[in-house]
XYZ file of C-alpha atoms in Angstrom:
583
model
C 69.192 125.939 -113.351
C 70.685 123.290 -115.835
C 69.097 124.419 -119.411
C 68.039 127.635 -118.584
C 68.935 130.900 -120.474
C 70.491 133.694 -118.736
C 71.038 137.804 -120.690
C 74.331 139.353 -120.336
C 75.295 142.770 -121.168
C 79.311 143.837 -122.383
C 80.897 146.956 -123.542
C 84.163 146.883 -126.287
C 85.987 149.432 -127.718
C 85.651 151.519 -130.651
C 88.755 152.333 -133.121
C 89.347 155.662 -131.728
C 89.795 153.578 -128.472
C 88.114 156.717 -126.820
C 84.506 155.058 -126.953
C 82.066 152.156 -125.997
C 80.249 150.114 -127.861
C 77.754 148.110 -125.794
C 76.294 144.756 -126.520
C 74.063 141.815 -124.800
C 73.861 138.194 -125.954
C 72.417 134.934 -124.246
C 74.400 131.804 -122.029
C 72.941 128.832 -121.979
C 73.983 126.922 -118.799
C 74.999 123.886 -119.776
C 75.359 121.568 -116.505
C 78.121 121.275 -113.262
C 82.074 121.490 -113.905
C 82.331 121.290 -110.035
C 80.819 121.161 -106.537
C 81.007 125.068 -107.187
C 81.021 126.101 -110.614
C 78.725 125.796 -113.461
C 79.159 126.864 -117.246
C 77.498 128.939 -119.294
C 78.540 129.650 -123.413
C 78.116 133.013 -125.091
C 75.273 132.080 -127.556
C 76.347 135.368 -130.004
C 77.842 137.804 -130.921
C 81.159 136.092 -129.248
C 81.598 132.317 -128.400
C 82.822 133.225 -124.896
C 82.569 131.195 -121.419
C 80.501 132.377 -118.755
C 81.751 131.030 -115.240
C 78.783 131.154 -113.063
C 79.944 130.641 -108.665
C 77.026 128.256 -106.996
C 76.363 128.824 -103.661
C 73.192 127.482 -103.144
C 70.153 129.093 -104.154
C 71.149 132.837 -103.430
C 72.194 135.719 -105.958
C 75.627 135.217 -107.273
C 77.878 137.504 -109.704
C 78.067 136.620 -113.253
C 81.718 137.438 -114.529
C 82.131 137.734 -118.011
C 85.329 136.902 -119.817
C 86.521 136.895 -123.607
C 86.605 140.082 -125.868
C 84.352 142.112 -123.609
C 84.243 143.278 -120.410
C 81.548 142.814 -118.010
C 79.369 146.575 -117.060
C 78.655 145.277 -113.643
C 76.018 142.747 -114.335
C 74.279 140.655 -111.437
C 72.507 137.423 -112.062
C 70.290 135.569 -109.670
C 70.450 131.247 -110.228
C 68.232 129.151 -109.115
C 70.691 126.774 -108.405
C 71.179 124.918 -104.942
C 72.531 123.109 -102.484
C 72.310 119.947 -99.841
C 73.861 121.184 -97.104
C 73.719 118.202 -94.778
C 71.932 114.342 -94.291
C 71.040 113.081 -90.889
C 70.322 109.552 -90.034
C 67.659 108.950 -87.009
C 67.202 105.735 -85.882
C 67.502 102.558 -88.053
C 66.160 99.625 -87.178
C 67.494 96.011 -88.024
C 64.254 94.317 -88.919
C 60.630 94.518 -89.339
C 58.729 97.415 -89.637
C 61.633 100.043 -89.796
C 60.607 103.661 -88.302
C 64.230 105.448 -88.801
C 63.858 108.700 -90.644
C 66.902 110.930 -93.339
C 66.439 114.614 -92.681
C 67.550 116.412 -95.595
C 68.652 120.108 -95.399
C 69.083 123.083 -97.974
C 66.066 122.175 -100.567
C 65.143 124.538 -102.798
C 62.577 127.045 -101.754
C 58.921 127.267 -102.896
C 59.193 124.594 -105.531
C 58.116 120.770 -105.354
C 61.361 118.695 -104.824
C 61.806 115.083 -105.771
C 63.878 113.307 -103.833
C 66.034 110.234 -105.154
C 68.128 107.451 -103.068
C 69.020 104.284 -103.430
C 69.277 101.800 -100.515
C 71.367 98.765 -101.057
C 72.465 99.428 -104.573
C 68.554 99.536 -105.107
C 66.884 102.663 -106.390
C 63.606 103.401 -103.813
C 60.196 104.731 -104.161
C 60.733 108.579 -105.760
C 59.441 111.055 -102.871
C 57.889 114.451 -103.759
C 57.067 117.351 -100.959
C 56.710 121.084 -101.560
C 58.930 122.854 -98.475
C 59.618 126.625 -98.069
C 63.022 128.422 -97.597
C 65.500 126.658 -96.707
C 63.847 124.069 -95.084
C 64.112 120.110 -94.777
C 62.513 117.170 -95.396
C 62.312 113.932 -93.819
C 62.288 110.593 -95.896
C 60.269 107.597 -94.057
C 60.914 103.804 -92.844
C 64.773 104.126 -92.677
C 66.054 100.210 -92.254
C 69.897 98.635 -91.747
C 71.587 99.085 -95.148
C 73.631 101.083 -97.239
C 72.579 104.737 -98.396
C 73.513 106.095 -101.937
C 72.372 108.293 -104.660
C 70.686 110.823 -102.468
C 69.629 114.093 -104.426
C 67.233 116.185 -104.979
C 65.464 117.894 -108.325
C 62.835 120.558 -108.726
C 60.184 120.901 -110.773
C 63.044 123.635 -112.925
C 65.252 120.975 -113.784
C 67.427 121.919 -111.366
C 69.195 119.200 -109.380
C 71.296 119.014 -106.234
C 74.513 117.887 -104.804
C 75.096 114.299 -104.195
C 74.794 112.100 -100.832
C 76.112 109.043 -100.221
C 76.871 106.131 -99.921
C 76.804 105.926 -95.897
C 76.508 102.520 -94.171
C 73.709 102.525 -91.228
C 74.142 99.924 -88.907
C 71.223 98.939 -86.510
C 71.474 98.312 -82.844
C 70.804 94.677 -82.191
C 68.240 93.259 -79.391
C 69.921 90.133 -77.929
C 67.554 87.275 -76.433
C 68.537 84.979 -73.687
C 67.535 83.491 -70.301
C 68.675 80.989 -67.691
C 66.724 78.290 -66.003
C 66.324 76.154 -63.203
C 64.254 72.416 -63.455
C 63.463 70.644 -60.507
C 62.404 66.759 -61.019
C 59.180 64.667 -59.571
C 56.887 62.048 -60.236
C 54.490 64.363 -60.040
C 55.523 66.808 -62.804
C 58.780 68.327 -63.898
C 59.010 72.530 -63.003
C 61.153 74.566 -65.099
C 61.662 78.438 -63.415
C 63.374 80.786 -66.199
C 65.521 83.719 -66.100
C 65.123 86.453 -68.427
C 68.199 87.881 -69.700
C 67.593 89.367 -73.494
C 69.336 92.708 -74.196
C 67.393 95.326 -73.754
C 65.754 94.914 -70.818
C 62.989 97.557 -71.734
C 61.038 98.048 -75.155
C 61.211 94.176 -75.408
C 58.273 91.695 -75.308
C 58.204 87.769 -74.809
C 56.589 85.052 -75.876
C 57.603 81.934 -74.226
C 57.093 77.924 -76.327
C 57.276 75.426 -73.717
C 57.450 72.767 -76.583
C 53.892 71.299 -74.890
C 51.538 73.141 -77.102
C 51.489 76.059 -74.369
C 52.884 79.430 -74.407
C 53.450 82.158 -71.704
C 54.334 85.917 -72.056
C 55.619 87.018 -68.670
C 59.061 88.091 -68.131
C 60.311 85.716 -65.902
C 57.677 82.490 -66.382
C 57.381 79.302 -64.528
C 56.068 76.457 -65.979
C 55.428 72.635 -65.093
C 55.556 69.339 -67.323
C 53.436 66.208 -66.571
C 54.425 64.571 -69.319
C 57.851 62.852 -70.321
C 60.050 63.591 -73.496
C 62.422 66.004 -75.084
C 61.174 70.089 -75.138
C 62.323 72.882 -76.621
C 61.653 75.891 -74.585
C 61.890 78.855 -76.734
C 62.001 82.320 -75.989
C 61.286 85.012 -79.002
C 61.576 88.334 -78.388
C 60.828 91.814 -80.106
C 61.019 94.952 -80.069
C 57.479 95.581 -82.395
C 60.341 95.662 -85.284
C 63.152 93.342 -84.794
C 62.514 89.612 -83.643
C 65.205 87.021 -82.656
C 64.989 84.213 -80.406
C 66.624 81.593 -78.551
C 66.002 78.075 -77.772
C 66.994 75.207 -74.735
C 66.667 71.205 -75.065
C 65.636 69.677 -71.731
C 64.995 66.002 -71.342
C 62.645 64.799 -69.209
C 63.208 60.937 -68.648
C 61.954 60.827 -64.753
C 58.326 60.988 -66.261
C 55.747 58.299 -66.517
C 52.887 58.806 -69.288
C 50.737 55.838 -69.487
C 48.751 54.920 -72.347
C 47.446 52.165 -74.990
C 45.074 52.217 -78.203
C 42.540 48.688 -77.890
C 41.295 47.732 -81.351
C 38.704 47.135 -81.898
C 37.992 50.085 -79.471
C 34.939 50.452 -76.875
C 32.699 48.081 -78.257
C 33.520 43.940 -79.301
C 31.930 41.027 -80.399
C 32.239 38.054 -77.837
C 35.427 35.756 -79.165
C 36.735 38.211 -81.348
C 40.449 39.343 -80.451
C 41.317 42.413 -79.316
C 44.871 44.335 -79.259
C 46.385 46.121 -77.359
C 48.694 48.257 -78.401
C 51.293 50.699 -75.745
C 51.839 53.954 -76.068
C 53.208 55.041 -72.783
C 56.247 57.827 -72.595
C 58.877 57.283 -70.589
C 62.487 55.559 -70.021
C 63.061 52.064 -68.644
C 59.554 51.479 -68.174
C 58.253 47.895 -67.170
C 54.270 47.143 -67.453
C 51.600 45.634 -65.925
C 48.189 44.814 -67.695
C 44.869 43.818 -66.207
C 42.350 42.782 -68.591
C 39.312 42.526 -66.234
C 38.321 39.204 -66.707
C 41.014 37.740 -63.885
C 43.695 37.794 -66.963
C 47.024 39.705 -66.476
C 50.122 40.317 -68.800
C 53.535 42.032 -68.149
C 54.042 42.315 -72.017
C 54.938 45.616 -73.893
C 51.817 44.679 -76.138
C 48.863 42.562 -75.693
C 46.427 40.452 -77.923
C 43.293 39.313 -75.653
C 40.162 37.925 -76.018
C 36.750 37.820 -74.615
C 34.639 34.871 -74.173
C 32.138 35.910 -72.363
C 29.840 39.172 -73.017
C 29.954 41.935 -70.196
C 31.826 45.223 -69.640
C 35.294 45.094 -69.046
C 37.681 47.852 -67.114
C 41.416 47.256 -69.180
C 44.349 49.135 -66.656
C 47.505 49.341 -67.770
C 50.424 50.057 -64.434
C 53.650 51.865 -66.029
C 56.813 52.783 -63.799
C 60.298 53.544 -64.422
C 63.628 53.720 -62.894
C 63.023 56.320 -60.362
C 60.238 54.744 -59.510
C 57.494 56.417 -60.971
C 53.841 55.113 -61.871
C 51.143 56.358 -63.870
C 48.192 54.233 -64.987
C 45.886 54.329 -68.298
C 42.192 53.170 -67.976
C 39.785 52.177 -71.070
C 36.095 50.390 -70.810
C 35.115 47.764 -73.315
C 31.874 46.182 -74.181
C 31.410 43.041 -75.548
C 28.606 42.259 -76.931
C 27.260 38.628 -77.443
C 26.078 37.042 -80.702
C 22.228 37.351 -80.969
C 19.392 34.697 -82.299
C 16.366 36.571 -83.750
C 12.571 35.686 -83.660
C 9.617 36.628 -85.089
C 5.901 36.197 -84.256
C 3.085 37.300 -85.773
C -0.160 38.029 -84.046
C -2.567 35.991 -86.363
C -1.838 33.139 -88.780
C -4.616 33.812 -91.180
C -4.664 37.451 -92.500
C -7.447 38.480 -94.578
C -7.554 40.956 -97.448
C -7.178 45.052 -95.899
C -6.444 43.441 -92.649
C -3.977 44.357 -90.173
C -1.078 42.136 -88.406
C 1.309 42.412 -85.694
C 4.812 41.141 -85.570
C 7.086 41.135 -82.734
C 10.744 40.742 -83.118
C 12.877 38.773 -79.996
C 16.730 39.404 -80.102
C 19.184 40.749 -77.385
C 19.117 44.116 -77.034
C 22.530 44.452 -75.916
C 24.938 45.949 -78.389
C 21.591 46.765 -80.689
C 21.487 49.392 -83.052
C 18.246 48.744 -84.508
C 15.556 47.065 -86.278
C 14.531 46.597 -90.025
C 11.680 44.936 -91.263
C 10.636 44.172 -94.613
C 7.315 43.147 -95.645
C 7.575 43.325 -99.733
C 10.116 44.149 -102.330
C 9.182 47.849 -101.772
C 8.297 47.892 -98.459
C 9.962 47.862 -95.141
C 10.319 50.544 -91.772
C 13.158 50.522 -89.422
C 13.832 50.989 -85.182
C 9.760 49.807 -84.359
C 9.076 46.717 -82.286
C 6.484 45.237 -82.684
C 5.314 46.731 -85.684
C 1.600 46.454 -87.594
C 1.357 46.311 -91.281
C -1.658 46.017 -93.035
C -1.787 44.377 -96.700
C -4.562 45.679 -99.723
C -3.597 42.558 -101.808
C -3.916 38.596 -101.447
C -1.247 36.741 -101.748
C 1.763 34.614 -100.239
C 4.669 37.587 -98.968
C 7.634 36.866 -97.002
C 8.337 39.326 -93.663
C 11.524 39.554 -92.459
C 13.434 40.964 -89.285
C 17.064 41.962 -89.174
C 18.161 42.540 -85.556
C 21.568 45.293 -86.220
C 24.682 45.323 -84.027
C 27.291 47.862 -83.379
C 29.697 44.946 -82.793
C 28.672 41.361 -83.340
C 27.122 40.389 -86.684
C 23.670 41.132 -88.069
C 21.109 38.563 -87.640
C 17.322 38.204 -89.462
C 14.797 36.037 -89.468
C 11.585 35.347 -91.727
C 7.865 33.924 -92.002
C 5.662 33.481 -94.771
C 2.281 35.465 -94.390
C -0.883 34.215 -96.081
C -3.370 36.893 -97.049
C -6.050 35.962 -98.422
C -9.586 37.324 -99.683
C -12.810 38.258 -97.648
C -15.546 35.682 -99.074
C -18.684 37.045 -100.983
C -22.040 36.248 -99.797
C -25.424 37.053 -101.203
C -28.506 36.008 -99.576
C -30.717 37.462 -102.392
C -32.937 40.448 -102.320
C -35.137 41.506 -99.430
C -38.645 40.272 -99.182
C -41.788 39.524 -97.808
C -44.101 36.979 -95.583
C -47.798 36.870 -94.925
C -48.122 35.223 -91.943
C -50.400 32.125 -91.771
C -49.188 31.634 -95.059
C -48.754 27.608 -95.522
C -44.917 27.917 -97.509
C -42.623 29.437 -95.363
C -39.503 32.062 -96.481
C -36.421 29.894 -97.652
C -33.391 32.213 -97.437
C -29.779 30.816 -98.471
C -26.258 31.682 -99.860
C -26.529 31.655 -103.008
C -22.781 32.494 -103.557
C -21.182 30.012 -100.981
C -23.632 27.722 -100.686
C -21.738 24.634 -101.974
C -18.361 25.412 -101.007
C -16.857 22.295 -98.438
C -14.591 25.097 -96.634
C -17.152 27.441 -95.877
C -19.028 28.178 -91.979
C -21.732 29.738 -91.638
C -23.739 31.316 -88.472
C -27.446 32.953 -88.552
C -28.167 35.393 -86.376
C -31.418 32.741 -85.638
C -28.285 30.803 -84.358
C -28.382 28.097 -87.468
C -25.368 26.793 -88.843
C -26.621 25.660 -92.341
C -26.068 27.128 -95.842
C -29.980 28.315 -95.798
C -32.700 28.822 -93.417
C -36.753 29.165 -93.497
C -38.576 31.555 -92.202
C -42.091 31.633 -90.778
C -41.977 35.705 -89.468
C -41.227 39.112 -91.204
C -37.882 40.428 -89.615
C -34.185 40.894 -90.665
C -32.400 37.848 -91.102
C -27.929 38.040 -91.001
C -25.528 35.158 -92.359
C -22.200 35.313 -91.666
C -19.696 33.175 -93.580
C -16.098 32.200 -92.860
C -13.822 30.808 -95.383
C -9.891 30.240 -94.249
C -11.165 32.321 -90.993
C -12.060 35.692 -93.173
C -15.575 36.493 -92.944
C -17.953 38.121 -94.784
C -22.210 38.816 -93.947
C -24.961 39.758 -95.514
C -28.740 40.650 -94.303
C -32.264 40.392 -95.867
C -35.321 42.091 -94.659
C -38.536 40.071 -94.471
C -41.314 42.192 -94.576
C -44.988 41.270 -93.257
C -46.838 41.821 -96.751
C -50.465 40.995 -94.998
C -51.490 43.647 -92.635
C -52.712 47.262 -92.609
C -51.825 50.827 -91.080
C -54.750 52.896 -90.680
C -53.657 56.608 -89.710
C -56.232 58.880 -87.697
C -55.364 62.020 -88.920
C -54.438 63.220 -92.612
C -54.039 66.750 -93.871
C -55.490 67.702 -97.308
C -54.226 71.612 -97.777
C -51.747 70.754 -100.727
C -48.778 70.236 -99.438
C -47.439 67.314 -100.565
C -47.196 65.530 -97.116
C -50.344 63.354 -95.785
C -52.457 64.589 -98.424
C -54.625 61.787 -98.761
C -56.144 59.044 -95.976
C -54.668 55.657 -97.365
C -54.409 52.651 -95.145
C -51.326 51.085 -97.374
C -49.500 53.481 -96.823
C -47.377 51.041 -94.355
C -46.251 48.448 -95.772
C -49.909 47.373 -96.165
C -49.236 45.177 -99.127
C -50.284 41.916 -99.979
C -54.671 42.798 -100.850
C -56.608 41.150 -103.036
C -59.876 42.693 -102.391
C -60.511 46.401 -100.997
C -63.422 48.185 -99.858
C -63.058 51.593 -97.994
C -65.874 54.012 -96.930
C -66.109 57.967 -95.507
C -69.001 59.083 -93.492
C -69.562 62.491 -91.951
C -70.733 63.181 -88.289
C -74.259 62.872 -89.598
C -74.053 59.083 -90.890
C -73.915 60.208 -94.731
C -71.425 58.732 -97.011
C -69.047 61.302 -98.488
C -66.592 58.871 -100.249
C -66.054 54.781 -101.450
C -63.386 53.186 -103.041
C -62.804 49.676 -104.029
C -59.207 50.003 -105.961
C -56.254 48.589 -104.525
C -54.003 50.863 -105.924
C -56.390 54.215 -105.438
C -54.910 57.081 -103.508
C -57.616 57.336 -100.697
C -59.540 60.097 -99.694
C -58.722 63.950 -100.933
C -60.830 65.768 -98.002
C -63.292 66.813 -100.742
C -66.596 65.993 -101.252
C -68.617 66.679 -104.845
C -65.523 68.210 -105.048
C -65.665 70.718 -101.929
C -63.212 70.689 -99.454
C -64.830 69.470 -95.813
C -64.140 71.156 -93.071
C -61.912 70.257 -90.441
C -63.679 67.597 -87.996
C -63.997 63.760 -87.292
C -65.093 61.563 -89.635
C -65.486 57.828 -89.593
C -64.240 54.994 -91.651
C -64.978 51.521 -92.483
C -62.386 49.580 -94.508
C -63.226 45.590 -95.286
C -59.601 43.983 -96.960
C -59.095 40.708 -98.165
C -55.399 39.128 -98.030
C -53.667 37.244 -100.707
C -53.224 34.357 -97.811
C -57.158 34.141 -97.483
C -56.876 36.210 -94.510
C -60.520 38.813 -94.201
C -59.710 41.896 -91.892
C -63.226 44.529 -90.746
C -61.419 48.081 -89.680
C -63.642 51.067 -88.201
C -63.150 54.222 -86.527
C -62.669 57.754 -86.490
C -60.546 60.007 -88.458
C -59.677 63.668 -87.961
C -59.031 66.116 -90.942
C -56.516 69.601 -90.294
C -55.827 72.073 -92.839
């Protein structure tokens, strides 16, 4: 190997000439003088050259020359040799998937191999190989090979390869065709002729947006214009393709763009714009509303609303027709009203409003009933205000077409009236001055209306019987009421059974209990079964009988009663009867 040391033993002779004097010293090789030679320099005793034979990496014979003579000295070199480069299949494009085969690397060592493809040094390749084997070296494209050698991990470097020029076989596309012409749509049948006829694929651009992958394709245009038909072929590493122009000017493609489009407010132009394909083409428009025009382009409008089927009639030289179709609305101009349910709306109330406008063309509803309030696509709607005041509502009727339209109406709300008939009280009847009851709140207000539930009509009323007693009021037409009770405040209740165990319920026997208000004078006695009085009271405000007598507790049993009252309207009343005690 370059830079390695190799020992080599001599013999000279002595003065006598009759004997030997042997010696050894070191040669450095020092790199290639030839495809077969290498040298090597006498390190000491003697500056002599060392010519060392290469062929490849087997033993070779060291001969010695200078001032000594060589004893018969063999030295093995791990030199070596490339002994050939083959090429396998190189591809022109694409993924390339040729392969170099390199034979003669050095045994049992990693080699690197070096090349250059294109005057451009590639990727370094290492692979450990055994005796005298090869090695194959990847992706081989089209190009130009040079540089190719070989090191180990010694030092030791190979012969040189290169430069060889690969050239690629090509893949040639191509095809033939046959169109046949119709009103009804233009056939092209195609011919595949690309070179190779096997390990090819095709894709096939009929210059329509569509594409086709069979060999031999047939395709048909319903449409008129120029196409390129393009065929691309590959072989999963090479592409190419071809192209052919065909003109199609026997086809009629009839079309138009309306603006505004679909939908149109009633007197408001329209136009018509063409956009039919074809050659020599002459045109015939019907608008729909008995209007025709044989005009390229068209400008039309609608006076009155309805829907509207626009044909446009194209033909050619040939003749051929084809016809375009669009619908369009139009939409008329729309009033809006607005009712309201009530004209009067009182305070918390609630109101209905109910929008009229066409609903043709309509895209919705919004109503507003204060600065920060409003709700859309409801007819009729009910809003309810929690404030008096003057607000304006207001409808806008929305088109898709035609112009917005709104309407508005003032709304009145105003407050529910306060009444006050005064506190609840009471009537003896008999009594000589009657009850006066009367709005004490209202009562002198021009505006207001007022209805008794006695059916009376006036501000107050007087009454001559206990009872309850309503006034309602209405002010503006909101309406308010209020109710006293008139209680009877010259009578008695007399219960016939009380319970005296402690309780807290019916503890005592009381005739006012029940509303029995209104005495003046009061006289109540209790007598047992035997006629002897157990208990008198005269008080008016007393709590009646305990059940106890001298402070005992009677037993359970009838007793009797006799109560004498005197009213505060002069009125005498004589109660008696029997009463029961429980416990």
């Amino acid at each position: 190997d370059i830079g390695r040391e190799i020992q080599v033993r001599y013999w000279t002779l002595n003065d006598d000439r009759k004997t030997r004097t042997y010696a050894s010293s070191r040669a450095l090789i020092t790199g290639y003088t030839s495809t077969t030679v290498v040298t090597a320099t006498i390190l000491q005793p003697f500056q002599s050259t060392v010519l060392v034979a290469v062929g490849g990496w087997r033993k070779t014979v060291v001969t010695i020359t200078g001032l000594g003579h060589l004893e018969g000295q063999t030295v093995a070199i791990n030199g070596f040799t490339l002994r050939n480069v083959k090429y396998t299949n190189p591809t022109k494009c694409g993924f390339c998937d040729g392969t170099i085969t390199l034979y003669g690397l050095h045994p049992s060592q990693t080699d690197t191999i070096k090349y250059s493809l294109n005057g451009v040094p590639q990727p370094i390749i290492s692979v450990n190989v055994g005796s005298d084997s090869t090695i194959v070296i990847p992706n081989l494209c089209e190009g130009i090979y040079s540089n190719i050698i070989a090191y180990t991990t010694a030092a030791c470097v190979s012969n040189t390869f290169g430069p060889d020029t690969l050239d690629a076989p090509p893949i040639i596309p191509g095809y033939t065709y046959v169109l046949t012409k119709n009103c009804a749509g233009d056939t092209i049948v195609c011919t595949n002729t690309s070179w190779p006829a096997s390990d090819l694929t095709y894709t096939w651009y009929w210059g329509d947006g569509t594409t086709s992958t069979a060999t031999n394709p047939t395709h048909v245009y319903t449409a008129p214009g120029v196409y390129d038909v393009k065929l691309v072929i590959t072989n999963t590493r090479c592409f190419d393709s071809v192209t052919h122009t065909i003109n199609l000017d026997n086809l009629v493609n009839a079309g138009f763009t309306a603006s505004p489009d679909s939908f149109l407010c009633i007197g408001k132009p329209v136009t018509f714009t063409n956009t039919s394909a074809g050659t020599l083409l002459t045109y015939n428009w019907v608008f729909g509303d008995g209007t025709t025009s044989p005009a390229m382009n068209n400008v039309h409008t609608y006076n009155t609303p309805g829907t509207y089927n626009v044909v446009l009639a194209v033909s050619n030289f040939v003749p051929c027709f084809d016809t375009a179709t669009k619908v369009l609305q139009v939409d008329p101009i729309s009033g809006v009203g607005l009712a309201s349910s009530d004209s009067v709306l009182c305070k918390g109330g609630a109101i209905t409003f109910v929008g009229q406008y066409d609903a043709q063309g309509n895209t919705g509803v919004l109503w507003t009933f204060s600065n920060t309030d409003s709700i859309r696509d409801v007819n009729p709607v009910t809003h309810s205000y929690e404030n008096a005041g003057t607000f304006t509502v207001t409808i806008k009727a929305l088109y898709r077409a035609c112009p917005d339209t709104s309407a508005s109406i003032k709304i009145n709300v105003i407050p529910y009236p306060l009444i006050d008939l005064g506190p609840d009280t009471s009537i003896c009847i008999g009594a000589s001055a009657p009850v006066v009851l009367y709005d004490y709140r209202n009562g002198t207000n021009p505006n207001a209306r007022w209805v008794w539930n006695t059916g009376e009509t006036t501000p107050q009323i007087s009454i001559a019987e206990p009872g309850n007693y309503t006034a309602t009021v209405n002010i503006g037409g909101c309406e308010s009421s209020d109710e006293v009770v008139v209680a009877n405040d010259c009578y008695l209740n007399i219960p016939n059974v009380f319970t005296p165990n402690g309780d807290g319920i019916n503890d005592y026997f009381l005739p006012r209990e029940w509303l029995s208000r209104g005495l003046t004078q009061f006289r109540m006695a209790i007598y047992n079964r035997w006629g002897n009085l157990i208990f008198e009271t005269t008080s008016v405000d007393g709590r009646g009988w305990d059940g106890k007598y001298n402070n005992e507790p009677q037993p359970e049993g009838v007793f009797v009663y006799s109560i004498d009252a005197t009213f505060k309207d002069g009125q005498k009343e004589h109660h008696q009867g029997n009463l029961t005690l429980l416990r």
